[in-house]
Short mmCIF file of C-alpha atoms in Angstrom, two decimals:
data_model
loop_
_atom_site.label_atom_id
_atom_site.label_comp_id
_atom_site.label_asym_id
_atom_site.label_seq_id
_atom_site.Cartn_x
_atom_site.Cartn_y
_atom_site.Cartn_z
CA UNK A 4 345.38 63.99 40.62
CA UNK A 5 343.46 61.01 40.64
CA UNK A 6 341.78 62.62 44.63
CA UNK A 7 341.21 65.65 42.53
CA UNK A 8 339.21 64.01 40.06
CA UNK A 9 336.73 61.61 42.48
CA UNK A 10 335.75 64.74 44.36
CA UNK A 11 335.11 66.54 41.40
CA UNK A 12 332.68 63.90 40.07
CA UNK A 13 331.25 63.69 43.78
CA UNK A 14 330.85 67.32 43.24
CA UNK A 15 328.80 67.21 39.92
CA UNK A 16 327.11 64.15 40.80
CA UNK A 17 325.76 65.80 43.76
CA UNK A 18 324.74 68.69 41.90
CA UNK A 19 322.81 66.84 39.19
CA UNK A 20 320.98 64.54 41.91
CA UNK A 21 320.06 68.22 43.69
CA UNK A 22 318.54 69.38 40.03
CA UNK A 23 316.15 66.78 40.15
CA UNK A 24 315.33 66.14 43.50
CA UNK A 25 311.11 66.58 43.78
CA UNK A 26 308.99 66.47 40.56
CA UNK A 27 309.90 67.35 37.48
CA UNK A 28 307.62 68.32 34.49
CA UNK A 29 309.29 67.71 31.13
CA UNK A 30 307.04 67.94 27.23
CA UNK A 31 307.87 65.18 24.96
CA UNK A 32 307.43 68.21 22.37
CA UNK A 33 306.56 71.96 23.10
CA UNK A 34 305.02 72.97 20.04
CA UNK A 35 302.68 71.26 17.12
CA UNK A 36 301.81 72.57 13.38
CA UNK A 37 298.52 71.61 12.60
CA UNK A 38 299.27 73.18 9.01
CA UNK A 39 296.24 74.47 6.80
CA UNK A 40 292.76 73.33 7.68
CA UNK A 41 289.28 74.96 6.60
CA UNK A 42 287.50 77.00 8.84
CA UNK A 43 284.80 75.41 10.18
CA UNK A 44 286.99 72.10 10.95
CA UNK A 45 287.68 70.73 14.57
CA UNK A 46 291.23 69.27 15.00
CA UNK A 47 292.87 67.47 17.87
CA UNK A 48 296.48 66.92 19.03
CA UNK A 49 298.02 64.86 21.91
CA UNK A 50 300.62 66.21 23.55
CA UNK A 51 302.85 63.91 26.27
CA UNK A 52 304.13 65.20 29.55
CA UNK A 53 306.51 62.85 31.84
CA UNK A 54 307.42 63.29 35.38
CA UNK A 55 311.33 63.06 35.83
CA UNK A 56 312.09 63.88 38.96
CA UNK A 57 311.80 61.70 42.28
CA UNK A 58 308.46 62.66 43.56
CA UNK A 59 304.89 62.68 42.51
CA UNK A 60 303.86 64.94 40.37
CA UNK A 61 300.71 66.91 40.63
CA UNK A 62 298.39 68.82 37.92
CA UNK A 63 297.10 71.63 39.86
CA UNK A 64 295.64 73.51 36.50
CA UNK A 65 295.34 73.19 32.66
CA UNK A 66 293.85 75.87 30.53
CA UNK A 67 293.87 77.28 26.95
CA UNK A 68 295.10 80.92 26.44
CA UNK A 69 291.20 81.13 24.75
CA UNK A 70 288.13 80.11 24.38
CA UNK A 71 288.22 78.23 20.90
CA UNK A 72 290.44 75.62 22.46
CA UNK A 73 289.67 72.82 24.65
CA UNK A 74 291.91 70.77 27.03
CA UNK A 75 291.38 67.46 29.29
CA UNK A 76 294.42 65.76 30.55
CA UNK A 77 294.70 62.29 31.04
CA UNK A 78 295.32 62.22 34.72
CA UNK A 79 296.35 64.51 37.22
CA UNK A 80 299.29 62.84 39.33
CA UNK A 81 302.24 61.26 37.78
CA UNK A 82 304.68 59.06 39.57
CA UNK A 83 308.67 59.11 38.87
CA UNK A 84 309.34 58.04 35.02
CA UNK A 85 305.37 58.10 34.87
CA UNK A 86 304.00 59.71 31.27
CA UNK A 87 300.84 61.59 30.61
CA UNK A 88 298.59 62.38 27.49
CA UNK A 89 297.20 66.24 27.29
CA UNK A 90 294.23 66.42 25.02
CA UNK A 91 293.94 69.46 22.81
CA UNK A 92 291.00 70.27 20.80
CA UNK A 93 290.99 73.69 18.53
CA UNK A 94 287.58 74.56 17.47
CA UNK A 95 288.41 76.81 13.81
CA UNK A 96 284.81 78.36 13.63
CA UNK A 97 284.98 81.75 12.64
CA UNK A 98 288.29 82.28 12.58
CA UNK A 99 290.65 82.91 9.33
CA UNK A 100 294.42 82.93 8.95
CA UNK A 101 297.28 81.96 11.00
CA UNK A 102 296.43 81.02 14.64
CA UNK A 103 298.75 80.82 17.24
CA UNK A 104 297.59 79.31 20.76
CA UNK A 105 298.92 78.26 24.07
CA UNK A 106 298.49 75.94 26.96
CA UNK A 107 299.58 76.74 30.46
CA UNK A 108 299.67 73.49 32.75
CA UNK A 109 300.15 74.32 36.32
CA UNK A 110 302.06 71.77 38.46
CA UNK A 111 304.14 71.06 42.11
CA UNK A 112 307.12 71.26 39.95
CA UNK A 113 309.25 74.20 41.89
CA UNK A 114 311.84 74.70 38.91
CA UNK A 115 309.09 75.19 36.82
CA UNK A 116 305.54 75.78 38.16
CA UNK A 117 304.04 76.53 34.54
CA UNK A 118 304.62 74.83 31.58
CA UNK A 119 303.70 76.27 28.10
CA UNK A 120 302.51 74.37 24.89
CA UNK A 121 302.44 75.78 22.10
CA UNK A 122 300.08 75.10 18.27
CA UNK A 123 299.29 76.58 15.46
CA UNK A 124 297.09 76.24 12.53
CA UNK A 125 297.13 78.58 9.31
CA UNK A 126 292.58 78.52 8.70
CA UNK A 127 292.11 78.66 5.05
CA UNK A 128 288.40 79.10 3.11
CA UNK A 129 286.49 76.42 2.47
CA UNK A 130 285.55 77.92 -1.16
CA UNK A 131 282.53 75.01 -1.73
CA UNK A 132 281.02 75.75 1.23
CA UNK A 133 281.22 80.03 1.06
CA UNK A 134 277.61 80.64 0.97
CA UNK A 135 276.27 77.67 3.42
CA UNK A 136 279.26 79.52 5.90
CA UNK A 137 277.83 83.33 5.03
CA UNK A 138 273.87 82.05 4.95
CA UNK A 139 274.14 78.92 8.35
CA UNK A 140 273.32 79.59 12.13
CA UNK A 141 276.81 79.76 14.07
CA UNK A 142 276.58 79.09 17.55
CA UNK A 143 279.57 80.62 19.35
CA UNK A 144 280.12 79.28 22.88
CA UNK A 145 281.74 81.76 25.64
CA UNK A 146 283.99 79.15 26.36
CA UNK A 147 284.84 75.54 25.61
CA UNK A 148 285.70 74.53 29.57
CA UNK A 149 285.39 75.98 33.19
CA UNK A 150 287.35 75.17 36.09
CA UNK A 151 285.19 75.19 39.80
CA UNK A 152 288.37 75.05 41.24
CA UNK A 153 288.57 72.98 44.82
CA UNK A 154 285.11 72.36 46.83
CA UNK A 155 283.94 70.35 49.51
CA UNK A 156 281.83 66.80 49.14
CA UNK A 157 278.46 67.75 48.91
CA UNK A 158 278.59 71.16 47.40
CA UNK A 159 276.55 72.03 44.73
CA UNK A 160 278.49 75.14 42.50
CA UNK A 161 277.35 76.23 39.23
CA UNK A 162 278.02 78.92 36.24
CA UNK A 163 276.67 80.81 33.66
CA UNK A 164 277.96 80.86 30.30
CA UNK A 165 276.88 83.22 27.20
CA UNK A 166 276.40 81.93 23.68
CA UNK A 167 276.12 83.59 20.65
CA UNK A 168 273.97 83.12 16.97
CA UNK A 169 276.92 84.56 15.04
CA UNK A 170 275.45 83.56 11.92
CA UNK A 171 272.63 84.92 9.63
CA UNK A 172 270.07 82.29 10.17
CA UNK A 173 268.01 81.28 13.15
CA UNK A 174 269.70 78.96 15.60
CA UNK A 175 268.21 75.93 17.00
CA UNK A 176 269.42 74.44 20.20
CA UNK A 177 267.85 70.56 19.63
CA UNK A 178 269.58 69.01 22.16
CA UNK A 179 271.65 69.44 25.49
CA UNK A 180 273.71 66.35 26.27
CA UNK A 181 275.22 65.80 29.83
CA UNK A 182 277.80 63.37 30.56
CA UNK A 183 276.34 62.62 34.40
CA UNK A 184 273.35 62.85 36.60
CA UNK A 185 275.46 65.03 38.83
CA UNK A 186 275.16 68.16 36.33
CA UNK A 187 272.34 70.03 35.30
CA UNK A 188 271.43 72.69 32.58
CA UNK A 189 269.11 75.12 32.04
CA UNK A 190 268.98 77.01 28.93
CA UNK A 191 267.66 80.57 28.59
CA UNK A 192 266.03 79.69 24.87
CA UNK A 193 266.64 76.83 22.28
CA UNK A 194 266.03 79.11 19.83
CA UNK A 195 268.26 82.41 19.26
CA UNK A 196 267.83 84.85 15.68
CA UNK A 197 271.44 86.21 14.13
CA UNK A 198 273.20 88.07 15.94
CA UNK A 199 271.29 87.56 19.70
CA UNK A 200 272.64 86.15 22.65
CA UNK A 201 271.48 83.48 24.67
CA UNK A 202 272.40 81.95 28.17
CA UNK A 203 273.73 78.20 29.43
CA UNK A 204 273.05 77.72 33.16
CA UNK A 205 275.03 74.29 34.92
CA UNK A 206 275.03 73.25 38.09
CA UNK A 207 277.31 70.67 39.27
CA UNK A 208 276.29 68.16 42.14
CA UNK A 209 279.48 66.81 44.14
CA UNK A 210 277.33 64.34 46.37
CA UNK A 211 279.31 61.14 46.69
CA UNK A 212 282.23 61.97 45.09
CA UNK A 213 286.16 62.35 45.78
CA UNK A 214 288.98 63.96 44.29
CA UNK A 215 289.73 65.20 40.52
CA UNK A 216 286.72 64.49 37.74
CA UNK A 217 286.01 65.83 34.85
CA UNK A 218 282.54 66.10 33.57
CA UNK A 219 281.08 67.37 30.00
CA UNK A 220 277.95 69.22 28.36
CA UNK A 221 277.60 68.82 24.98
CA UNK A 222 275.22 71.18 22.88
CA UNK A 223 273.37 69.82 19.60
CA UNK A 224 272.38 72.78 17.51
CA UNK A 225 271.48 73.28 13.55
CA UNK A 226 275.42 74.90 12.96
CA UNK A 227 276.10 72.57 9.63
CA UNK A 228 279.40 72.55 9.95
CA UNK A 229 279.87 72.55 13.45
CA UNK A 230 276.53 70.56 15.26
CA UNK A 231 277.80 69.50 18.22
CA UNK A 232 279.71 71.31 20.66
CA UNK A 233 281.21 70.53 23.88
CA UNK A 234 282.10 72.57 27.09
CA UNK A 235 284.46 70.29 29.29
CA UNK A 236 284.31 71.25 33.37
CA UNK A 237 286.76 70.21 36.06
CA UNK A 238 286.61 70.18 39.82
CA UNK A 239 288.86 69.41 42.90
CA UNK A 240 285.76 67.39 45.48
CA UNK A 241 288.20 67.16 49.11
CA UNK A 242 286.26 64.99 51.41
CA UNK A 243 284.08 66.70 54.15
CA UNK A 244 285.38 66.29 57.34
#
């Protein structure tokens, strides 16, 4: 009896070290209320990944299921017991009601590749501030990040991203803000009427730098309630052989 017993711990034993041999993503929570807030407002949220498996982790990927939500996590390769901060940023500007969003990070983990976190936020009117929201400028970016993906040292890669006056007064671009010398913006007019379009050029420099970075552009306009808004862009740099 007491034979039977040791080999059937040997046997579960050895089946729980083989469930978390190589990395091993795990959420400290899955899902966040962010309750009411008033259109208009920016709100933020950490979330906390940990590595629990036996090897390094890596963060291949992190991206918002739209546009109106930024992400930027902490770092990109945990070690064994190792913790991690994912920064969430949901930008409520022209939307109304119950939101529900998610965030897909990709990692090495082989049991589970993609992990999804979830939020939510129930956008209520801002009744003071009806007529400044019908009457302002609203500038409306095409997105609040872009990924280049992996390049090579030395490569110079670049995107275009649409923006929008969705509001019924003229917008004013006053200031573009990068967060290195290595990017560069050109904008196709600082000035856009209701309902027009307008385009953000950047080019990203890689010269003299290795590995994962994470670089911003931050546009300063005459939207009241939301003035300054950021587009976040990542890049892999691999050394050049």
């Amino acid at each position: 009896m007491k034979r039977f017993i040791v080999i059937f711990l040997m046997i579960v034993t050895s089946f729980i070290t083989a469930q978390t041999k190589g990395p091993k993503i795990v959420a400290g929570e899955k899902e966040f209320r962010f309750g009411d807030i008033k259109e208009g407002q920016i709100v933020t949220h950490k979330f906390t990944i940990f590595n629990k498996g036996d090897e390094l982790l890596k963060i291949t990927d992190v991206k918002a299921s739209c546009g109106c939500t930024a992400v930027q996590p902490e770092k990109n390769e945990l070690k064994p017991n190792e913790s991690a901060i994912i920064k969430v940023d949901f930008n409520s500007v022209g939307r109304s009601g119950m939101q529900n969003k998610t965030v897909y990070i990709t990692s090495n983990d082989p049991q589970n590749p993609q992990l999804r976190l979830t939020f939510t936020a129930n956008i209520i009117e801002d009744k003071k501030n009806v007529q400044e929201t019908i009457d302002r400028p609203i500038l409306k970016l095409g997105t609040n990040q872009h990924n280049f993906g992996t390049i090579k040292e030395g490569d110079v890669v670049e995107f275009s991203m649409p923006f929008q006056n969705a509001g019924k007064k003229e917008l004013v671009i006053s200031e573009i803000q990068e967060s290195c010398s290595c990017t560069v913006t050109e904008i196709s007019s600082k000035n856009i009427l209701p309902g027009k379009y307008g385009n953000l050029k950047i080019k990203f420099d890689s010269e003299d730098r290795i590995g994962k970075v994470s670089r911003t552009v931050t546009l300063i306009s005459n939207d009241t309630l939301n003035p300054k808004q950021t587009i976040t862009l990542f890049v892999n740099i691999e050394k050049k052989k």
